[in-house]
Amino acid sequence: MQRKIYEQNSYGAYLVALIKKHNFSQSEFARQINVSRTYLFDLLNGRVKPPAPEMQEKIVSVLGLTGNEKDEFFNITAAGRDEIPKDVFDFLYNNTDEIAIIRERMRA
């Protein structure tokens, strides 16, 4: 059986590489994050947007992402969703002091 080749630099190719790097099969990974294989395959093939923030946390946890790998995951996933990274959003949410600092920098 021929291996599927994902579009270079796509979210799907990135996630496949992460799944392999952390020694999961795609089927086992789908089970671990509690999604159907169909949904995972749609995600890997670009038929659906990268996962929502709640699912991002589950993926980070299952894969055991930390440090730069976790930052990169949030950045790449956010780019595919046209959003700010989840960890940044979480930090800023209801943190008016940090929001004020950012607004001040934007004015400069």
mmCIF file of C-alpha atoms in Angstrom:
data_model
loop_
_atom_site.group_PDB
_atom_site.id
_atom_site.type_symbol
_atom_site.label_atom_id
_atom_site.label_comp_id
_atom_site.label_asym_id
_atom_site.label_seq_id
_atom_site.Cartn_x
_atom_site.Cartn_y
_atom_site.Cartn_z
ATOM 1 C CA MET A 1 0.000 0.000 0.000
ATOM 2 C CA GLN A 2 1.345 3.390 -0.990
ATOM 3 C CA ARG A 3 1.824 5.984 1.762
ATOM 4 C CA LYS A 4 -0.224 9.177 1.594
ATOM 5 C CA ILE A 5 1.835 12.249 0.783
ATOM 6 C CA TYR A 6 0.505 15.411 2.391
ATOM 7 C CA GLU A 7 0.855 18.828 0.821
ATOM 8 C CA GLN A 8 4.264 20.221 1.728
ATOM 9 C CA ASN A 9 4.149 22.895 4.463
ATOM 10 C CA SER A 10 0.477 22.171 5.124
ATOM 11 C CA TYR A 11 -1.036 21.854 8.570
ATOM 12 C CA GLY A 12 -1.740 18.199 7.801
ATOM 13 C CA ALA A 13 1.901 17.476 6.959
ATOM 14 C CA TYR A 14 2.982 19.246 10.148
ATOM 15 C CA LEU A 15 0.561 17.284 12.326
ATOM 16 C CA VAL A 16 1.474 13.964 10.679
ATOM 17 C CA ALA A 17 5.135 14.661 11.440
ATOM 18 C CA LEU A 18 4.285 15.447 15.085
ATOM 19 C CA ILE A 19 2.210 12.291 15.422
ATOM 20 C CA LYS A 20 5.053 10.169 14.013
ATOM 21 C CA LYS A 21 7.701 11.959 16.073
ATOM 22 C CA HIS A 22 5.788 11.081 19.230
ATOM 23 C CA ASN A 23 5.396 7.444 18.169
ATOM 24 C CA PHE A 24 1.654 7.271 17.556
ATOM 25 C CA SER A 25 -0.179 5.682 14.678
ATOM 26 C CA GLN A 26 -2.858 7.942 13.236
ATOM 27 C CA SER A 27 -5.571 5.568 14.474
ATOM 28 C CA GLU A 28 -4.169 5.489 18.011
ATOM 29 C CA PHE A 29 -3.757 9.262 18.018
ATOM 30 C CA ALA A 30 -7.399 9.715 16.957
ATOM 31 C CA ARG A 31 -8.482 7.444 19.830
ATOM 32 C CA GLN A 32 -6.297 9.279 22.335
ATOM 33 C CA ILE A 33 -7.752 12.694 21.431
ATOM 34 C CA ASN A 34 -11.257 11.194 21.194
ATOM 35 C CA VAL A 35 -12.044 12.004 17.558
ATOM 36 C CA SER A 36 -13.096 9.790 14.695
ATOM 37 C CA ARG A 37 -10.495 8.608 12.229
ATOM 38 C CA THR A 38 -12.586 10.317 9.550
ATOM 39 C CA TYR A 39 -12.265 13.680 11.299
ATOM 40 C CA LEU A 40 -8.519 13.189 11.780
ATOM 41 C CA PHE A 41 -8.055 12.273 8.119
ATOM 42 C CA ASP A 42 -10.110 15.334 7.083
ATOM 43 C CA LEU A 43 -7.882 17.464 9.310
ATOM 44 C CA LEU A 44 -4.694 15.974 7.877
ATOM 45 C CA ASN A 45 -5.961 16.458 4.319
ATOM 46 C CA GLY A 46 -7.006 20.077 4.826
ATOM 47 C CA ARG A 47 -10.735 19.456 4.464
ATOM 48 C CA VAL A 48 -11.403 21.058 7.848
ATOM 49 C CA LYS A 49 -9.722 23.920 9.695
ATOM 50 C CA PRO A 50 -7.075 23.162 12.289
ATOM 51 C CA PRO A 51 -8.626 22.226 15.631
ATOM 52 C CA ALA A 52 -10.350 24.614 18.024
ATOM 53 C CA PRO A 53 -8.548 25.698 21.214
ATOM 54 C CA GLU A 54 -10.091 22.980 23.405
ATOM 55 C CA MET A 55 -8.860 20.281 21.034
ATOM 56 C CA GLN A 56 -5.459 21.982 20.804
ATOM 57 C CA GLU A 57 -5.014 21.467 24.553
ATOM 58 C CA LYS A 58 -5.917 17.799 24.201
ATOM 59 C CA ILE A 59 -3.371 17.358 21.398
ATOM 60 C CA VAL A 60 -0.652 19.120 23.393
ATOM 61 C CA SER A 61 -1.384 16.868 26.357
ATOM 62 C CA VAL A 62 -1.505 13.591 24.399
ATOM 63 C CA LEU A 63 1.681 14.353 22.495
ATOM 64 C CA GLY A 64 3.396 15.739 25.583
ATOM 65 C CA LEU A 65 4.435 18.932 23.823
ATOM 66 C CA THR A 66 6.505 21.373 25.864
ATOM 67 C CA GLY A 67 8.610 24.470 25.340
ATOM 68 C CA ASN A 68 9.351 25.479 21.767
ATOM 69 C CA GLU A 69 7.489 22.494 20.339
ATOM 70 C CA LYS A 70 4.310 23.584 22.146
ATOM 71 C CA ASP A 71 4.799 27.214 21.059
ATOM 72 C CA GLU A 72 5.275 26.123 17.455
ATOM 73 C CA PHE A 73 2.150 23.955 17.608
ATOM 74 C CA PHE A 74 0.024 26.844 18.901
ATOM 75 C CA ASN A 75 1.513 29.240 16.311
ATOM 76 C CA ILE A 76 0.979 26.948 13.327
ATOM 77 C CA THR A 77 -2.506 25.951 14.443
ATOM 78 C CA ALA A 78 -3.507 29.589 15.019
ATOM 79 C CA ALA A 79 -2.206 30.595 11.590
ATOM 80 C CA GLY A 80 -4.418 27.958 9.993
ATOM 81 C CA ARG A 81 -7.426 29.284 11.906
ATOM 82 C CA ASP A 82 -6.612 33.010 11.363
ATOM 83 C CA GLU A 83 -6.519 33.492 15.127
ATOM 84 C CA ILE A 84 -3.954 34.435 17.726
ATOM 85 C CA PRO A 85 -2.242 31.466 19.381
ATOM 86 C CA LYS A 86 -4.239 29.836 22.162
ATOM 87 C CA ASP A 87 -1.575 30.314 24.810
ATOM 88 C CA VAL A 88 -1.335 34.029 24.009
ATOM 89 C CA PHE A 89 -5.116 34.398 24.076
ATOM 90 C CA ASP A 90 -5.273 32.601 27.422
ATOM 91 C CA PHE A 91 -2.607 34.905 28.843
ATOM 92 C CA LEU A 92 -4.368 38.057 27.651
ATOM 93 C CA TYR A 93 -7.910 37.001 28.492
ATOM 94 C CA ASN A 94 -9.110 39.359 31.227
ATOM 95 C CA ASN A 95 -5.548 40.591 31.810
ATOM 96 C CA THR A 96 -6.240 44.294 31.347
ATOM 97 C CA ASP A 97 -2.729 45.355 32.399
ATOM 98 C CA GLU A 98 -1.123 43.346 29.596
ATOM 99 C CA ILE A 99 -3.730 44.531 27.092
ATOM 100 C CA ALA A 100 -2.974 48.152 28.045
ATOM 101 C CA ILE A 101 0.773 47.530 27.532
ATOM 102 C CA ILE A 102 0.135 46.073 24.079
ATOM 103 C CA ARG A 103 -2.084 49.001 23.101
ATOM 104 C CA GLU A 104 0.610 51.419 24.245
ATOM 105 C CA ARG A 105 3.186 49.602 22.088
ATOM 106 C CA MET A 106 0.798 49.689 19.132
ATOM 107 C CA ARG A 107 0.558 53.481 19.427
ATOM 108 C CA ALA A 108 4.346 53.899 19.441
#
